[in-house]
Short mmCIF file of C-alpha atoms in Angstrom, two decimals:
data_model
loop_
_atom_site.label_atom_id
_atom_site.label_comp_id
_atom_site.label_asym_id
_atom_site.label_seq_id
_atom_site.Cartn_x
_atom_site.Cartn_y
_atom_site.Cartn_z
CA MET Z 224 73.70 -5.23 -11.95
CA LYS Z 225 72.34 -2.22 -13.86
CA ALA Z 226 73.56 1.36 -12.33
CA LEU Z 227 71.04 2.95 -10.14
CA SER Z 228 69.41 5.95 -11.65
CA ARG Z 229 70.04 9.56 -10.51
CA THR Z 230 66.56 9.61 -8.47
CA HIS Z 231 67.45 6.41 -6.82
CA ASN Z 232 70.85 7.55 -5.68
CA ALA Z 233 69.38 10.77 -4.60
CA MET Z 234 66.64 9.16 -2.47
CA ILE Z 235 69.20 7.03 -0.93
CA LEU Z 236 71.41 9.84 -0.43
CA ILE Z 237 68.61 11.67 1.30
CA LEU Z 238 67.72 8.44 3.52
CA LEU Z 239 71.27 7.88 4.78
CA VAL Z 240 71.81 11.61 5.63
CA ALA Z 241 68.56 11.63 7.44
CA CYS Z 242 69.42 8.52 9.31
CA MET Z 243 72.96 9.37 10.20
CA ILE Z 244 71.78 12.87 11.74
CA ALA Z 245 68.63 11.05 13.47
CA THR Z 246 70.79 8.65 15.27
CA ARG Z 247 74.11 10.28 15.95
CA PHE Z 248 73.48 12.41 18.63
CA LYS Z 249 72.55 9.59 21.20
CA HIS Z 250 75.54 7.04 20.19
CA PHE Z 251 73.98 4.13 22.41
CA GLY Z 252 70.35 4.94 22.30
CA ASP Z 253 67.72 4.99 24.95
CA ALA Z 254 63.82 5.25 25.17
CA MET Z 255 63.49 8.12 22.90
CA HIS Z 256 66.64 7.55 20.34
CA LEU Z 257 67.62 4.98 18.10
CA PRO Z 258 71.44 3.67 18.45
CA ASP Z 259 74.03 5.35 16.35
CA ALA Z 260 73.45 3.99 12.54
CA SER Z 261 76.57 5.77 11.47
CA MET Z 262 78.76 2.59 10.70
CA ALA Z 263 75.96 1.00 8.86
CA VAL Z 264 75.12 4.17 6.84
CA LEU Z 265 78.61 4.24 5.66
CA PHE Z 266 78.53 0.52 4.52
CA ILE Z 267 75.36 0.98 2.76
CA GLY Z 268 76.45 4.38 1.21
CA GLY Z 269 79.46 2.45 0.00
CA ILE Z 270 77.40 -0.26 -1.64
CA TYR Z 271 75.08 2.11 -3.39
CA LEU Z 272 76.56 6.06 -3.80
CA ARG Z 273 80.18 4.36 -4.19
CA ARG Z 274 81.83 7.96 -5.10
CA HIS Z 275 84.67 9.05 -3.01
CA LEU Z 276 83.19 12.40 -2.78
CA ALA Z 277 80.15 11.05 -1.24
CA PHE Z 278 82.41 9.51 1.47
CA ALA Z 279 83.91 12.56 2.20
CA GLY Z 280 80.81 14.48 2.67
CA PHE Z 281 79.40 11.56 5.12
CA VAL Z 282 82.72 11.97 7.22
CA THR Z 283 82.33 15.50 7.16
CA LEU Z 284 78.81 15.28 7.87
CA ALA Z 285 79.71 12.83 11.08
CA VAL Z 286 82.31 15.33 12.57
CA LEU Z 287 79.69 18.17 12.16
CA VAL Z 288 77.19 16.43 14.10
CA ASP Z 289 79.64 15.66 16.90
CA TRP Z 290 80.78 19.12 17.02
CA ILE Z 291 77.23 20.18 17.50
CA SER Z 292 76.45 17.36 19.76
CA VAL Z 293 79.42 18.49 22.16
CA ASN Z 294 79.08 22.27 22.22
CA TYR Z 295 75.50 22.75 21.77
CA ALA Z 296 73.40 19.31 22.88
CA GLY Z 297 75.39 18.55 26.31
CA VAL Z 298 76.97 15.50 24.74
CA SER Z 299 80.32 14.41 26.89
CA ASP Z 300 83.71 15.12 24.87
CA PHE Z 301 85.27 12.00 26.42
CA CYS Z 302 85.56 10.59 23.11
CA ILE Z 303 87.04 13.85 21.59
CA THR Z 304 90.81 13.18 21.63
CA PRO Z 305 93.87 13.35 19.13
CA ALA Z 306 92.60 9.37 18.30
CA TYR Z 307 89.45 11.11 16.68
CA ALA Z 308 91.39 11.16 13.64
CA PHE Z 309 91.24 7.34 13.52
CA LEU Z 310 87.55 7.77 12.63
CA LEU Z 311 88.69 8.32 9.01
CA PRO Z 312 90.27 4.94 8.33
CA ALA Z 313 87.77 3.36 10.19
CA TYR Z 314 84.94 4.72 8.45
CA ALA Z 315 87.17 4.21 5.13
CA VAL Z 316 87.04 0.42 5.87
CA LEU Z 317 83.06 0.51 6.04
CA TRP Z 318 82.72 2.55 2.79
CA TYR Z 319 85.26 0.76 0.88
CA GLY Z 320 84.10 -2.48 2.12
CA GLY Z 321 80.74 -1.50 0.88
CA ARG Z 322 82.02 -0.90 -2.47
CA ALA Z 323 83.82 -4.33 -2.84
CA CYS Z 324 80.65 -5.86 -1.75
CA GLY Z 325 78.44 -4.01 -4.54
CA VAL Z 326 74.85 -3.90 -5.15
CA GLY Z 327 74.34 -7.50 -6.65
CA ARG Z 328 75.70 -9.69 -4.00
CA SER Z 329 73.16 -11.95 -2.32
CA PHE Z 330 71.55 -11.17 1.13
CA PHE Z 331 73.81 -13.34 3.37
CA GLY Z 332 76.77 -12.19 1.27
CA SER Z 333 76.37 -8.83 1.83
CA LEU Z 334 75.98 -9.39 5.63
CA ALA Z 335 79.20 -11.31 5.52
CA PHE Z 336 81.07 -8.36 4.16
CA GLY Z 337 79.21 -6.09 6.56
CA PHE Z 338 80.03 -7.71 9.49
CA VAL Z 339 83.98 -8.15 8.46
CA ALA Z 340 84.04 -4.51 7.60
CA ALA Z 341 82.06 -3.50 10.96
CA CYS Z 342 84.55 -5.70 13.08
CA LEU Z 343 87.72 -4.05 11.41
CA SER Z 344 86.28 -0.72 11.49
CA PHE Z 345 85.54 -0.99 15.30
CA ALA Z 346 88.89 -2.41 16.03
CA ILE Z 347 90.79 0.67 14.35
CA SER Z 348 88.71 3.42 15.97
CA ASN Z 349 88.60 1.53 19.61
CA GLY Z 350 92.23 0.72 19.55
CA GLY Z 351 93.19 4.40 18.44
CA PHE Z 352 91.23 5.82 21.15
CA TYR Z 353 92.57 3.30 23.77
CA TRP Z 354 96.25 3.42 23.10
CA LEU Z 355 96.56 7.15 21.48
CA GLY Z 356 93.58 8.78 23.18
CA GLY Z 357 95.44 9.76 26.53
CA ARG Z 358 92.24 8.77 28.62
CA TYR Z 359 94.13 5.68 30.04
CA ALA Z 360 96.93 6.34 32.19
CA ASN Z 361 98.70 3.05 31.94
CA PRO Z 362 97.17 1.03 28.98
CA HIS Z 363 98.10 -2.53 28.55
CA VAL Z 364 96.86 -5.46 26.37
CA ALA Z 365 94.60 -7.28 29.01
CA GLU Z 366 92.47 -4.14 29.73
CA TYR Z 367 92.54 -3.48 25.81
CA VAL Z 368 91.06 -6.79 24.99
CA ALA Z 369 88.46 -6.72 27.53
CA ARG Z 370 87.05 -3.29 26.42
CA LEU Z 371 87.53 -4.51 22.84
CA TRP Z 372 85.06 -7.59 24.01
CA GLN Z 373 82.89 -5.16 26.47
CA TRP Z 374 81.94 -2.73 23.47
CA GLY Z 375 82.77 -4.46 20.13
CA PRO Z 376 79.66 -6.71 20.10
CA LEU Z 377 77.54 -3.83 20.78
CA PHE Z 378 78.56 -1.74 17.89
CA VAL Z 379 78.84 -4.82 15.30
CA ARG Z 380 75.58 -6.11 16.46
CA THR Z 381 74.07 -2.37 15.84
CA THR Z 382 75.47 -2.17 12.70
CA MET Z 383 74.31 -5.93 11.66
CA ALA Z 384 70.87 -5.07 12.68
CA TYR Z 385 70.49 -1.71 10.39
CA LEU Z 386 72.18 -3.60 7.67
CA VAL Z 387 69.60 -6.60 7.84
CA VAL Z 388 66.76 -4.07 7.63
CA ALA Z 389 68.06 -1.97 4.88
CA LEU Z 390 68.86 -5.54 3.00
CA LEU Z 391 65.45 -6.77 3.46
CA VAL Z 392 63.69 -3.67 2.42
CA ARG Z 393 65.97 -3.61 -0.70
CA ASN Z 394 64.84 -7.31 -1.38
CA ALA Z 395 61.16 -6.33 -0.87
CA VAL Z 396 61.56 -3.64 -3.14
CA ALA Z 397 63.11 -5.66 -5.96
CA TYR Z 398 60.38 -8.30 -5.59
CA LEU Z 399 57.59 -5.92 -5.75
CA VAL Z 400 59.05 -4.37 -9.04
CA LYS Z 401 59.91 -7.72 -10.72
CA SER Z 402 56.38 -8.92 -9.80
CA GLY Z 403 54.71 -5.65 -11.02
CA GLY Z 404 56.75 -6.33 -14.50
CA THR Z 405 55.67 -9.80 -14.93
CA MET Z 406 52.00 -8.98 -14.04
CA GLU Z 407 52.28 -6.30 -17.02
CA THR Z 408 53.90 -8.86 -19.19
CA SER Z 409 51.27 -11.54 -18.54
CA SER Z 410 48.49 -9.00 -19.24
CA GLY Z 411 50.14 -7.97 -22.59
CA VAL Z 412 50.23 -11.45 -23.70
CA HIS Z 413 46.53 -12.25 -22.59
CA VAL Z 414 45.36 -9.17 -24.36
CA ALA Z 415 47.30 -10.30 -27.70
CA THR Z 416 45.90 -13.83 -27.23
CA GLU Z 417 42.31 -12.54 -27.42
CA VAL Z 418 42.81 -10.03 -30.20
CA ALA Z 419 44.50 -12.56 -32.37
CA PRO Z 420 41.24 -14.74 -32.89
CA THR Z 421 39.17 -11.55 -33.81
CA ASP Z 422 41.99 -10.53 -36.44
CA LYS Z 423 41.68 -13.91 -37.67
CA GLN Z 424 37.71 -14.24 -37.95
CA GLY Z 425 37.90 -10.72 -39.56
CA GLY Z 426 40.22 -11.87 -42.30
CA ARG Z 427 37.82 -14.96 -43.33
#
């Protein structure tokens, strides 16, 4: 598929940054806040923006938002532990999973890539937090599996919901652009058909 223009890349970048900032402060959402879209943002960013520097920028943005949330917005620091560092590989799975997926993949193919990336990403971040975060005095496999099953579906489901919306918007825009091009082409053929007889008559 043809590479996106700088303008399109800039628009996608702005939308993804705005989405992360708007939703990350309240990770689970409530009546006034949407659920955290960070995982979906990183996967979509990997699809369209792709660059390593952009990935570093989004990770930095996530850390900055968390720092502001904890220090100035009254958000609990329960999740801020040494295991917070595991967000880097967890987010890398999402970004580079998006890169592997690519722009031209089908709707369901993109969803499949997103699902696998979201599951692996959550397993890394949750596993790091449970085993190395120091919040659980006696961690054991049974409790870890229970917590993984408790929280995993929520995060993966949220990521997939955002991804479905993004892919539907992408397909709608692509359809409108294609339809507009087809209409312009059809109009050009119609005009040429009408002009041709006139030229022919003038030549008689």
